[in-house]
Coordinates of C-alpha atoms and ligand atoms in Angstrom, one line a residue:
M1 CA -94.0 -123.8 5.9
G2 CA -92.9 -120.5 4.5
S3 CA -93.0 -117.1 6.2
P4 CA -96.2 -116.2 8.0
I5 CA -98.7 -114.1 6.0
T6 CA -99.2 -110.9 8.0
A7 CA -99.5 -107.9 5.7
Q8 CA -103.1 -106.8 5.1
P9 CA -103.9 -105.6 1.6
K10 CA -104.6 -101.8 1.4
I11 CA -107.2 -102.4 -1.4
T12 CA -109.6 -105.2 -1.8
P13 CA -108.8 -106.8 -5.2
K14 CA -111.8 -107.6 -7.4
N15 CA -110.3 -111.1 -7.8
A16 CA -109.3 -112.6 -4.5
A17 CA -106.7 -114.7 -6.2
F18 CA -104.7 -111.5 -6.8
D19 CA -102.9 -111.9 -3.5
F20 CA -99.4 -110.6 -3.1
R21 CA -99.1 -112.2 0.3
K22 CA -98.5 -115.5 -1.5
Y23 CA -95.0 -114.3 -2.5
R24 CA -91.9 -113.5 -0.6
P25 CA -88.8 -111.5 -1.2
F26 CA -85.9 -113.0 -3.2
A27 CA -84.0 -115.3 -0.9
F28 CA -80.7 -116.1 -2.8
A29 CA -78.9 -112.7 -2.7
P30 CA -75.3 -113.4 -1.5
K31 CA -73.9 -111.1 1.2
L32 CA -71.7 -108.7 -0.7
T33 CA -71.1 -105.3 0.8
D34 CA -67.9 -104.4 -1.2
R35 CA -69.2 -105.1 -4.6
T36 CA -67.1 -103.5 -7.4
W37 CA -69.4 -104.0 -10.5
P38 CA -71.3 -100.7 -10.1
D39 CA -68.2 -98.7 -11.1
K40 CA -67.4 -100.8 -14.1
V41 CA -68.0 -99.8 -17.7
I42 CA -68.3 -102.3 -20.5
T43 CA -65.6 -101.3 -23.0
K44 CA -65.5 -104.5 -25.1
A45 CA -67.9 -107.0 -26.5
P46 CA -68.2 -110.3 -24.5
I47 CA -67.9 -113.6 -26.2
W48 CA -71.3 -114.2 -27.7
A49 CA -73.0 -117.6 -27.9
S50 CA -76.2 -118.0 -29.8
V51 CA -78.7 -120.5 -28.3
D52 CA -81.4 -119.8 -30.8
L53 CA -81.2 -123.3 -32.3
R54 CA -81.5 -125.0 -28.8
D55 CA -83.1 -122.9 -26.1
G56 CA -85.0 -120.8 -28.6
N57 CA -86.0 -123.8 -30.6
Q58 CA -87.2 -125.8 -27.7
A59 CA -89.6 -122.9 -26.8
L60 CA -91.3 -122.8 -30.2
I61 CA -94.9 -124.0 -30.7
D62 CA -93.5 -125.8 -33.8
P63 CA -89.8 -126.5 -33.4
M64 CA -87.7 -125.8 -36.5
T65 CA -87.3 -128.3 -39.3
I66 CA -83.8 -129.1 -40.4
E67 CA -84.2 -126.7 -43.3
Q68 CA -85.2 -123.9 -41.0
K69 CA -82.4 -124.6 -38.6
M70 CA -79.9 -124.6 -41.5
R71 CA -81.3 -121.2 -42.7
F72 CA -81.0 -119.8 -39.2
F73 CA -77.5 -121.2 -38.7
K74 CA -76.3 -119.5 -41.9
V75 CA -77.7 -116.2 -40.7
L76 CA -75.9 -116.6 -37.3
V77 CA -72.7 -117.3 -39.1
E78 CA -73.2 -114.2 -41.2
V79 CA -73.9 -112.1 -38.2
G80 CA -70.5 -113.2 -36.8
F81 CA -71.3 -115.7 -34.1
K82 CA -68.3 -117.9 -33.3
E83 CA -70.0 -120.2 -30.8
I84 CA -73.4 -121.5 -31.8
E85 CA -75.5 -124.0 -29.7
I86 CA -77.1 -126.0 -32.4
G87 CA -79.4 -128.3 -30.4
F88 CA -79.9 -131.1 -28.0
P89 CA -78.8 -134.0 -30.2
S90 CA -79.7 -136.8 -27.7
A91 CA -83.3 -135.4 -27.3
A92 CA -84.7 -135.8 -30.8
Q93 CA -83.8 -137.4 -34.1
V94 CA -84.1 -134.1 -35.9
E95 CA -81.6 -132.6 -33.5
F96 CA -79.2 -135.5 -34.1
D97 CA -79.6 -135.4 -37.8
F98 CA -79.1 -131.6 -38.0
T99 CA -75.8 -132.0 -36.1
R100 CA -74.7 -134.7 -38.5
K101 CA -75.7 -132.7 -41.5
L102 CA -73.7 -129.7 -40.4
I103 CA -70.6 -131.8 -39.8
E104 CA -70.8 -134.2 -42.8
E105 CA -71.7 -131.6 -45.3
G106 CA -69.0 -129.2 -44.1
H107 CA -71.3 -126.2 -43.2
V108 CA -69.3 -125.1 -40.2
P109 CA -66.7 -122.5 -41.0
E110 CA -63.2 -122.9 -39.6
D111 CA -63.6 -120.2 -37.0
V112 CA -67.1 -121.4 -35.7
T113 CA -67.5 -123.8 -32.8
L114 CA -70.6 -125.9 -32.5
Q115 CA -72.1 -126.3 -29.0
V116 CA -74.6 -128.9 -27.9
L117 CA -76.5 -129.4 -24.7
V118 CA -76.9 -132.6 -22.8
Q119 CA -78.1 -133.7 -19.4
A120 CA -75.7 -135.3 -17.0
R121 CA -76.8 -138.8 -17.9
E122 CA -74.7 -141.5 -19.5
H123 CA -76.9 -142.7 -22.4
L124 CA -77.6 -139.1 -23.4
I125 CA -73.9 -138.2 -23.2
K126 CA -72.9 -141.2 -25.3
R127 CA -75.5 -140.3 -28.0
T128 CA -74.3 -136.7 -28.0
F129 CA -70.7 -137.6 -28.7
E130 CA -71.9 -139.8 -31.5
A131 CA -73.7 -136.8 -33.0
L132 CA -70.6 -134.7 -32.8
K133 CA -68.2 -137.3 -34.4
G134 CA -65.9 -135.6 -36.8
A135 CA -66.4 -132.0 -35.6
R136 CA -63.2 -130.0 -35.7
R137 CA -64.0 -128.3 -32.4
A138 CA -67.1 -128.5 -30.2
I139 CA -68.4 -127.3 -26.8
I140 CA -70.1 -130.1 -24.9
H141 CA -72.5 -128.4 -22.5
V142 CA -73.6 -130.5 -19.6
Y143 CA -76.0 -129.3 -16.9
N144 CA -78.0 -130.3 -13.9
S145 CA -80.4 -128.3 -11.7
T146 CA -78.9 -127.0 -8.4
S147 CA -81.7 -124.7 -7.1
R148 CA -83.4 -125.3 -3.8
V149 CA -86.8 -125.8 -5.3
Q150 CA -85.5 -128.4 -7.8
R151 CA -83.5 -130.2 -5.1
D152 CA -86.4 -130.3 -2.6
K153 CA -89.4 -130.7 -4.8
V154 CA -88.4 -132.0 -8.2
Y155 CA -85.5 -134.4 -7.4
G156 CA -85.9 -134.9 -3.7
K157 CA -82.1 -134.9 -3.4
T158 CA -79.7 -133.5 -0.9
K159 CA -77.1 -130.9 -1.9
E160 CA -74.4 -133.7 -1.8
E161 CA -76.5 -135.9 -4.2
I162 CA -77.0 -133.0 -6.6
K163 CA -73.3 -132.2 -6.5
Q164 CA -72.6 -135.9 -7.3
I165 CA -74.8 -135.7 -10.4
A166 CA -72.6 -132.8 -11.6
I167 CA -69.4 -134.7 -10.8
D168 CA -70.7 -137.8 -12.6
G169 CA -71.7 -135.8 -15.6
A170 CA -68.4 -134.0 -15.8
T171 CA -66.5 -137.4 -15.5
L172 CA -68.6 -139.0 -18.2
V173 CA -68.0 -136.0 -20.5
Q174 CA -64.3 -136.3 -19.9
Q175 CA -64.3 -140.1 -20.6
Y176 CA -66.3 -139.9 -23.8
A177 CA -64.2 -136.9 -25.1
A178 CA -61.1 -139.1 -24.8
M179 CA -62.8 -141.6 -27.2
Y180 CA -63.0 -138.9 -29.9
P181 CA -59.5 -137.3 -29.8
E182 CA -59.8 -135.9 -33.4
T183 CA -62.1 -133.2 -32.0
E184 CA -60.9 -130.3 -29.9
W185 CA -63.2 -130.4 -26.9
V186 CA -64.4 -127.5 -24.8
F187 CA -66.3 -128.5 -21.7
Q188 CA -69.1 -126.4 -20.4
Y189 CA -71.1 -126.9 -17.2
S190 CA -74.3 -125.1 -16.1
P191 CA -75.6 -125.2 -12.6
E192 CA -79.1 -124.8 -13.9
S193 CA -81.2 -122.2 -12.0
F194 CA -77.9 -120.7 -10.7
S195 CA -79.6 -117.5 -9.7
Q196 CA -82.1 -119.5 -7.5
T197 CA -79.3 -121.5 -5.9
E198 CA -77.5 -120.5 -2.8
T199 CA -74.4 -118.9 -4.4
D200 CA -72.0 -120.7 -2.0
F201 CA -73.5 -124.0 -3.1
A202 CA -73.2 -123.0 -6.8
V203 CA -69.5 -122.3 -6.2
E204 CA -69.1 -125.7 -4.4
V205 CA -70.7 -127.6 -7.3
C206 CA -68.6 -125.8 -9.9
E207 CA -65.4 -126.3 -7.9
A208 CA -66.2 -130.0 -7.9
V209 CA -66.7 -130.0 -11.7
C210 CA -63.5 -128.2 -12.2
E211 CA -61.7 -130.8 -10.0
V212 CA -62.7 -133.3 -12.6
W213 CA -62.0 -131.2 -15.7
Q214 CA -58.7 -129.6 -14.5
P215 CA -58.9 -126.3 -16.3
Q216 CA -55.7 -125.3 -14.6
S217 CA -53.9 -128.0 -16.6
G218 CA -55.1 -126.6 -19.9
Q219 CA -58.6 -128.1 -20.5
A220 CA -60.8 -125.4 -22.0
V221 CA -63.7 -124.9 -19.5
I222 CA -66.8 -122.7 -19.6
L223 CA -68.9 -122.3 -16.4
N224 CA -72.3 -121.0 -17.5
L225 CA -74.4 -119.2 -14.9
P226 CA -78.1 -119.3 -15.8
A227 CA -80.9 -117.1 -14.5
T228 CA -83.1 -120.0 -15.7
V229 CA -86.1 -118.1 -14.3
E230 CA -85.4 -114.4 -13.7
A231 CA -86.4 -113.8 -10.1
S232 CA -84.6 -110.8 -8.8
T233 CA -83.6 -107.3 -9.8
P234 CA -80.5 -107.3 -12.1
N235 CA -78.3 -105.7 -9.4
V236 CA -78.8 -108.8 -7.3
F237 CA -77.9 -111.1 -10.2
A238 CA -74.7 -109.0 -10.7
D239 CA -73.9 -109.5 -7.0
Q240 CA -74.3 -113.2 -7.5
V241 CA -72.0 -113.2 -10.5
E242 CA -69.3 -111.1 -8.7
Y243 CA -69.6 -113.3 -5.6
F244 CA -69.2 -116.4 -7.7
C245 CA -66.2 -115.1 -9.6
R246 CA -64.5 -114.0 -6.4
H247 CA -65.0 -117.3 -4.6
L248 CA -64.1 -119.7 -7.4
S249 CA -60.5 -120.9 -6.8
C250 CA -59.8 -121.5 -10.5
R251 CA -61.4 -118.3 -11.8
K252 CA -58.5 -117.3 -13.9
D253 CA -58.5 -120.6 -15.8
I254 CA -62.1 -120.6 -16.9
I255 CA -64.5 -118.7 -19.0
I256 CA -67.5 -117.4 -17.0
S257 CA -70.6 -117.3 -19.2
L258 CA -74.1 -115.9 -18.4
H259 CA -77.5 -117.2 -19.6
T260 CA -80.3 -114.9 -18.6
H261 CA -84.0 -115.2 -19.1
N262 CA -86.5 -112.4 -19.2
D263 CA -89.2 -113.2 -16.7
R264 CA -89.1 -109.8 -15.1
G265 CA -88.3 -108.1 -18.4
C266 CA -84.7 -107.5 -17.4
G267 CA -82.8 -110.2 -19.2
V268 CA -80.7 -107.8 -21.1
A269 CA -80.0 -105.6 -18.0
A270 CA -79.1 -108.6 -15.9
A271 CA -76.6 -109.8 -18.6
E272 CA -75.1 -106.3 -18.9
L273 CA -74.6 -106.0 -15.1
G274 CA -73.3 -109.5 -15.0
I275 CA -70.6 -108.6 -17.6
M276 CA -69.7 -105.6 -15.4
A277 CA -69.5 -108.1 -12.5
G278 CA -66.8 -110.1 -14.2
A279 CA -68.4 -112.5 -16.8
D280 CA -66.7 -113.1 -20.1
R281 CA -69.4 -114.5 -22.3
I282 CA -73.1 -114.3 -22.8
E283 CA -75.6 -116.8 -24.2
G284 CA -78.8 -115.5 -25.7
T285 CA -81.0 -115.4 -28.8
L286 CA -81.8 -113.0 -31.6
L287 CA -84.9 -111.0 -30.8
G288 CA -85.1 -112.8 -27.4
N289 CA -87.1 -115.9 -28.3
G290 CA -86.9 -118.6 -25.6
E291 CA -88.8 -120.3 -22.8
R292 CA -91.7 -118.3 -21.4
T293 CA -90.8 -114.6 -21.7
G294 CA -87.7 -115.5 -23.6
N295 CA -83.9 -115.5 -23.4
M296 CA -81.7 -112.4 -23.2
D297 CA -81.9 -110.7 -26.6
I298 CA -78.4 -110.7 -28.0
M299 CA -79.3 -108.3 -30.8
V300 CA -80.4 -105.7 -28.2
T301 CA -77.4 -106.2 -26.0
A302 CA -75.1 -105.9 -29.0
M303 CA -76.8 -102.8 -30.3
N304 CA -76.6 -101.3 -26.8
L305 CA -72.8 -101.6 -27.0
F306 CA -72.9 -100.2 -30.6
S307 CA -74.8 -97.2 -29.4
Q308 CA -72.1 -96.5 -26.8
G309 CA -69.3 -96.6 -29.3
V310 CA -68.2 -100.1 -28.5
D311 CA -67.6 -102.6 -31.3
P312 CA -70.3 -105.2 -30.8
E313 CA -68.3 -107.7 -33.0
L314 CA -71.6 -108.8 -34.5
D315 CA -72.8 -107.3 -37.7
F316 CA -76.4 -106.1 -37.6
S317 CA -76.1 -103.6 -40.6
N318 CA -78.5 -105.8 -42.5
M319 CA -81.1 -105.9 -39.8
S320 CA -84.3 -106.2 -41.8
E321 CA -83.1 -109.4 -43.6
I322 CA -81.9 -110.9 -40.2
V323 CA -85.2 -110.1 -38.6
Q324 CA -87.1 -111.6 -41.5
V325 CA -85.2 -114.9 -41.3
V326 CA -85.5 -115.1 -37.5
S327 CA -89.3 -114.3 -37.5
E328 CA -89.9 -116.8 -40.3
C329 CA -87.9 -119.6 -38.7
N330 CA -89.4 -119.0 -35.3
N331 CA -92.8 -118.3 -36.8
L332 CA -93.2 -115.5 -34.3
P333 CA -94.2 -111.9 -35.1
L334 CA -92.0 -108.9 -34.2
H335 CA -93.5 -106.4 -31.8
P336 CA -93.6 -103.0 -33.4
R337 CA -91.9 -101.5 -30.4
H338 CA -89.1 -104.1 -30.1
P339 CA -85.9 -102.2 -29.3
Y340 CA -83.9 -101.2 -32.4
V341 CA -85.9 -103.3 -34.9
G342 CA -89.6 -102.7 -34.3
E343 CA -91.5 -100.9 -37.0
L344 CA -92.2 -97.9 -34.8
V345 CA -89.0 -97.6 -32.8
F346 CA -87.5 -94.7 -34.9
T347 CA -90.9 -93.0 -35.4
A348 CA -92.0 -89.9 -33.7
F349 CA -95.7 -89.0 -33.9
S350 CA -95.6 -86.5 -31.1
G351 CA -95.2 -82.9 -32.3
S352 CA -92.5 -81.9 -29.7
H353 CA -90.4 -85.0 -30.5
Q354 CA -90.7 -84.3 -34.3
D355 CA -89.7 -80.8 -33.8
A356 CA -86.7 -81.7 -31.7
I357 CA -85.6 -84.4 -34.3
K358 CA -85.9 -82.0 -37.2
K359 CA -84.0 -79.3 -35.3
S360 CA -81.2 -81.7 -34.3
L361 CA -80.8 -83.0 -37.9
D362 CA -80.9 -79.5 -39.4
Y363 CA -78.4 -78.3 -36.8
N364 CA -76.0 -81.2 -37.6
E365 CA -76.3 -80.5 -41.3
K366 CA -75.6 -76.8 -41.0
N367 CA -72.8 -77.2 -38.5
T368 CA -70.6 -79.9 -39.9
D369 CA -67.6 -77.8 -39.1
I370 CA -68.3 -77.7 -35.3
T371 CA -70.1 -80.9 -34.6
D372 CA -67.7 -83.7 -33.7
N373 CA -69.3 -86.3 -36.1
H374 CA -70.7 -88.4 -33.3
W375 CA -74.4 -89.2 -33.5
D376 CA -76.3 -86.8 -31.2
V377 CA -79.9 -86.4 -32.2
A378 CA -82.8 -85.8 -29.8
Y379 CA -85.1 -88.8 -29.4
L380 CA -83.0 -91.1 -31.7
P381 CA -80.5 -93.3 -29.8
I382 CA -78.9 -94.4 -33.0
D383 CA -78.9 -93.4 -36.7
P384 CA -81.6 -95.6 -38.3
A385 CA -79.5 -95.7 -41.4
H386 CA -76.9 -97.7 -39.5
I387 CA -79.1 -100.8 -39.4
G388 CA -80.6 -100.2 -42.9
R389 CA -83.7 -98.3 -41.7
S390 CA -85.1 -95.5 -43.7
Y391 CA -85.6 -91.9 -42.7
Q392 CA -89.1 -92.4 -43.8
D393 CA -89.6 -94.1 -40.5
V394 CA -88.5 -91.2 -38.4
V395 CA -91.5 -88.9 -38.7
R396 CA -95.0 -90.0 -39.2
I397 CA -98.1 -87.8 -39.0
N398 CA -101.2 -88.2 -37.0
S399 CA -103.3 -85.8 -35.0
Q400 CA -100.6 -85.7 -32.2
S401 CA -98.1 -84.4 -34.7
G402 CA -96.9 -80.8 -34.9
K403 CA -95.3 -78.3 -37.3
G404 CA -91.9 -79.8 -37.1
G405 CA -93.0 -83.2 -38.3
V406 CA -95.0 -81.9 -41.2
A407 CA -92.2 -79.6 -42.2
Y408 CA -89.8 -82.6 -41.9
I409 CA -91.8 -84.6 -44.4
L410 CA -92.2 -81.7 -46.9
Q411 CA -88.5 -80.9 -46.7
R412 CA -87.1 -84.4 -46.7
N413 CA -89.4 -85.9 -49.3
Y414 CA -90.4 -83.0 -51.5
G415 CA -87.7 -80.3 -51.1
F416 CA -90.0 -77.6 -49.5
N417 CA -88.1 -75.9 -46.7
L418 CA -91.0 -74.1 -44.9
P419 CA -90.2 -71.1 -42.7
R420 CA -91.5 -71.4 -39.1
W421 CA -94.5 -69.2 -39.7
M422 CA -95.5 -71.2 -42.7
Q423 CA -95.0 -74.5 -40.8
I424 CA -97.5 -73.2 -38.2
D425 CA -100.0 -72.3 -40.9
F426 CA -99.8 -75.6 -42.7
S427 CA -99.7 -77.8 -39.5
R428 CA -103.1 -76.4 -38.5
V429 CA -104.5 -77.7 -41.8
V430 CA -102.8 -81.1 -41.4
Q431 CA -103.9 -81.4 -37.9
S432 CA -107.6 -80.9 -38.7
Q433 CA -107.3 -83.3 -41.6
A434 CA -105.7 -86.0 -39.3
E435 CA -108.4 -85.3 -36.7
A436 CA -111.2 -85.7 -39.2
A437 CA -109.6 -88.9 -40.6
A438 CA -108.9 -90.2 -37.1
R439 CA -105.8 -92.0 -38.5
E440 CA -102.2 -91.6 -39.6
L441 CA -101.7 -89.5 -42.8
Q442 CA -99.4 -90.8 -45.5
N443 CA -96.8 -88.6 -47.0
D444 CA -98.5 -88.3 -50.3
E445 CA -101.7 -87.3 -48.6
I446 CA -99.8 -84.5 -46.9
L447 CA -98.3 -83.4 -50.1
H448 CA -101.7 -83.4 -51.8
T449 CA -103.2 -81.2 -49.1
F450 CA -100.2 -78.9 -49.3
E451 CA -100.6 -78.5 -53.0
Q452 CA -104.4 -78.1 -52.8
T453 CA -104.1 -75.5 -50.0
Y454 CA -101.4 -73.3 -51.4
L455 CA -100.4 -74.2 -54.9
Q456 CA -103.6 -75.2 -56.7
Q457 CA -105.9 -72.5 -55.5
S458 CA -107.9 -71.4 -58.6
D459 CA -109.0 -67.9 -57.5
Y460 CA -105.9 -66.1 -58.9
E461 CA -103.5 -66.8 -61.7
L462 CA -100.5 -64.8 -62.6
L463 CA -100.4 -64.1 -66.3
D464 CA -97.9 -61.7 -68.1
Y465 CA -96.0 -59.0 -66.2
S466 CA -93.1 -56.7 -66.3
V467 CA -91.2 -54.9 -63.6
N468 CA -89.2 -51.7 -64.3
N469 CA -86.9 -49.7 -62.1
K470 CA -87.6 -46.0 -62.6
A471 CA -85.7 -43.4 -60.6
G472 CA -85.3 -45.7 -57.6
A473 CA -88.9 -47.0 -57.6
V474 CA -90.0 -50.3 -59.0
Q475 CA -93.1 -50.3 -61.2
F476 CA -95.1 -53.4 -61.7
S477 CA -97.4 -53.8 -64.7
G478 CA -99.2 -57.0 -65.6
Q479 CA -102.3 -59.1 -65.7
V480 CA -103.8 -61.5 -63.2
K481 CA -106.8 -63.8 -63.8
A482 CA -108.9 -63.2 -60.8
H483 CA -112.0 -65.3 -60.3
G484 CA -112.0 -66.1 -64.1
E485 CA -111.6 -62.5 -65.2
V486 CA -108.4 -61.0 -66.6
I487 CA -107.5 -57.8 -64.8
N488 CA -104.7 -55.3 -65.1
I489 CA -102.5 -54.7 -62.1
E490 CA -100.3 -51.6 -61.8
G491 CA -98.3 -50.8 -58.7
T492 CA -95.2 -49.1 -57.3
G493 CA -92.9 -50.1 -54.6
N494 CA -89.2 -50.6 -53.7
G495 CA -89.1 -54.1 -55.2
P496 CA -91.1 -56.5 -57.5
L497 CA -93.1 -57.9 -54.6
S498 CA -94.0 -54.7 -52.9
S499 CA -95.0 -53.1 -56.2
F500 CA -97.2 -56.1 -57.0
I501 CA -98.8 -55.9 -53.5
D502 CA -99.4 -52.2 -54.1
G503 CA -101.2 -53.1 -57.3
L504 CA -103.2 -55.9 -55.7
A505 CA -104.2 -53.5 -52.8
K506 CA -105.6 -51.1 -55.4
Y507 CA -107.5 -53.9 -57.1
T508 CA -109.0 -55.5 -54.0
G509 CA -109.5 -52.3 -52.1
S510 CA -108.0 -54.1 -49.1
D511 CA -105.2 -53.0 -46.8
L512 CA -102.3 -55.3 -47.8
H513 CA -98.9 -55.6 -46.1
I514 CA -96.1 -58.1 -46.3
I515 CA -95.4 -59.6 -42.9
N516 CA -92.9 -62.3 -43.8
Y517 CA -91.2 -63.5 -46.8
A518 CA -88.8 -66.5 -47.6
E519 CA -87.6 -68.3 -50.7
H520 CA -85.3 -71.1 -51.7
A521 CA -84.3 -73.2 -54.6
I522 CA -86.1 -76.6 -54.7
N523 CA -83.5 -79.2 -54.9
P524 CA -84.1 -82.3 -52.8
H525 CA -80.7 -83.6 -53.7
H526 CA -78.9 -80.9 -51.8
L527 CA -80.2 -82.6 -48.6
N528 CA -77.8 -85.0 -47.1
Y529 CA -80.1 -88.0 -47.1
D530 CA -80.5 -91.3 -48.8
E531 CA -81.5 -90.3 -52.3
S532 CA -83.3 -93.5 -52.9
E533 CA -86.0 -92.2 -50.6
I534 CA -86.6 -89.0 -52.5
D535 CA -89.7 -89.1 -54.8
T536 CA -87.8 -88.6 -58.0
D537 CA -90.9 -89.4 -60.0
R538 CA -92.6 -86.3 -58.7
E539 CA -89.4 -84.2 -59.1
N540 CA -89.3 -85.0 -62.8
K541 CA -92.9 -84.0 -63.2
T542 CA -92.4 -80.5 -61.9
D543 CA -90.3 -77.8 -63.6
A544 CA -90.4 -75.5 -60.6
N545 CA -87.1 -74.8 -59.1
A546 CA -87.9 -71.9 -56.8
A547 CA -90.3 -71.8 -53.9
A548 CA -91.4 -68.5 -52.2
Y549 CA -93.4 -68.2 -49.0
I550 CA -95.3 -65.1 -48.3
Q551 CA -97.3 -64.0 -45.2
L552 CA -99.7 -61.1 -45.8
N553 CA -101.7 -58.9 -43.6
V554 CA -105.1 -58.5 -45.3
D555 CA -107.2 -56.0 -43.5
G556 CA -105.7 -56.9 -40.1
N557 CA -105.8 -60.7 -40.7
V558 CA -102.8 -62.9 -41.4
F559 CA -102.7 -65.3 -44.4
S560 CA -99.8 -67.3 -45.8
G561 CA -99.2 -68.6 -49.3
I562 CA -96.7 -70.3 -51.4
G563 CA -95.6 -69.9 -55.0
T564 CA -93.3 -72.1 -57.1
C565 CA -91.9 -71.3 -60.5
T566 CA -88.7 -71.5 -62.6
S567 CA -88.0 -67.9 -61.7
T568 CA -87.7 -66.5 -58.1
V569 CA -89.7 -63.4 -59.0
S570 CA -92.6 -65.3 -60.5
A571 CA -92.5 -67.7 -57.5
M572 CA -92.9 -64.8 -55.1
L573 CA -95.7 -63.1 -57.0
K574 CA -97.6 -66.4 -57.2
G575 CA -96.9 -66.8 -53.4
A576 CA -98.6 -63.4 -52.8
L577 CA -101.7 -64.5 -54.9
S578 CA -101.7 -67.8 -52.9
A579 CA -101.8 -65.9 -49.6
L580 CA -104.5 -63.5 -50.9
A581 CA -106.6 -66.5 -52.0
Q582 CA -106.6 -67.7 -48.4
A583 CA -108.4 -64.5 -47.3
P584 CA -112.2 -64.7 -47.3
T585 CA -112.4 -61.1 -48.4
S586 CA -110.2 -61.7 -51.4
T587 CA -113.1 -61.7 -53.8
S588 CA -114.4 -58.3 -52.7
A589 CA -113.0 -56.2 -55.6
Ligands
KIV1 O1 -82.2 -121.6 -18.9 C1 -81.4 -122.5 -18.6 O2 -81.0 -122.7 -17.4 C2 -80.9 -123.3 -19.7 C3 -79.7 -124.2 -19.3 C4 -79.9 -125.5 -19.9 C5 -78.4 -123.5 -19.6 O3 -81.3 -123.2 -20.8
ZN2 ZN1 -82.3 -121.2 -20.9

């Protein structure tokens, strides 16, 4: 049985059970040499069908209560699902009762269609129709397994016998539907494990089902193609879908639906390629809960469309609330790196990423006239604000971080727009602090270090001063408290700063030169960000509205400092004292 095991392992695994020779290549790829799907682009959203309350629910450790199902159902409606598989009413009383509650209490909006699953067995079909009594419109989803392994090993049935189960199921569904004419019925059939079924056989079974249902005469029919267990690369699944669509005689009269699982981690990719290959509809769950590795994650697939400028026709703007309901009802935690919604997915810790994000955002802000208004920011596939995420998430600081990230935090949260040379100076301080702490630093810790390093140095304090312009030269005259002692500073230069530096040089006896200088008004609100994130409390506490950054050469060594004040001149003089205070020789006067 099976193919002979010939290949010899190149390494000897520590555990002999780790034996790849027990597996063989995927055997159900149809022969398709002129596939067309690779050239297709998805330009519109498929029909979405949520199976959270059925496939998702049946995979939970503790299946949902009626109350949880109701809470989840309301979120699905709010997100915009028009087709919702609410359960398997013949399988458990709670499933039956939930169906009745939705219908009897009128919870189903006019434009939403309920879907329920049932096996192709009469007593189950009968009970399912009872559960749906009174529904305005409903999709009755019947299935049986068609895969080789299920035929041979689970049911011990031939292909003909398996096809007959599908035909009998379809016939019963049709007969029972006729007993409830007040409901508009949509018939759905799934050849379960479609992707592990010979595609020709899947076509044959589905043709037989369509023979019964007669979609060409107007009966609404969905054929749903499940990758019940994902067992191939997504391109092979796309070939299967394209092959199926091409060989089905009634293709134009039916809706082709996909139902992918995630065993190889490609549930979303397979569904996307399957849509390119001709499918009209996708079943999946929010956040991908489902049997084993889960179902295809509809939220990710929809956001993938969104990020390509395609209307996903589902509203995820209120993502955090949706995620909260889903995780609470499923009682499953969310991985911090879950695409689009994980805690860390918009966060850059790495210095080069932070730098690139900051530069892109700054560029966009400064060039509103030339940028075309489309989102285009390095390392951020979408604007976090579009799904209600805060810019606080974007940059977080640990020992891997660099100057751009630290500068981003100071600019975005506290209004300090550090020039590059100042960023380099301060990022060294932050990096050693993060290394020493061996953990992430919070924004307020960074601000505290910034203030302690530059703004709260106690060696020098600017007291009174005056600057006069005499015959083209500026004269500085004032007092500075240096190491607790009030001293007079007199200097001359071509501006207030250079005359002050001249006076300081005389006082310290050091060789002092200005290398770099920058200043700006501190006004966090001029930044085009969400104001709710700005620390207004701190803003109210400070009366500084100018910041000046000075880089001094002190006896051949470079030191940087910052001053803040209500006046620009005082801010720059304080900045010079802050830089001087960094110099170890600054006390030598
Ligand atoms: O994964 C699957 O095959 C299913 C079917 C019942 C559609 O959930
Ligand atoms: Zn499934």
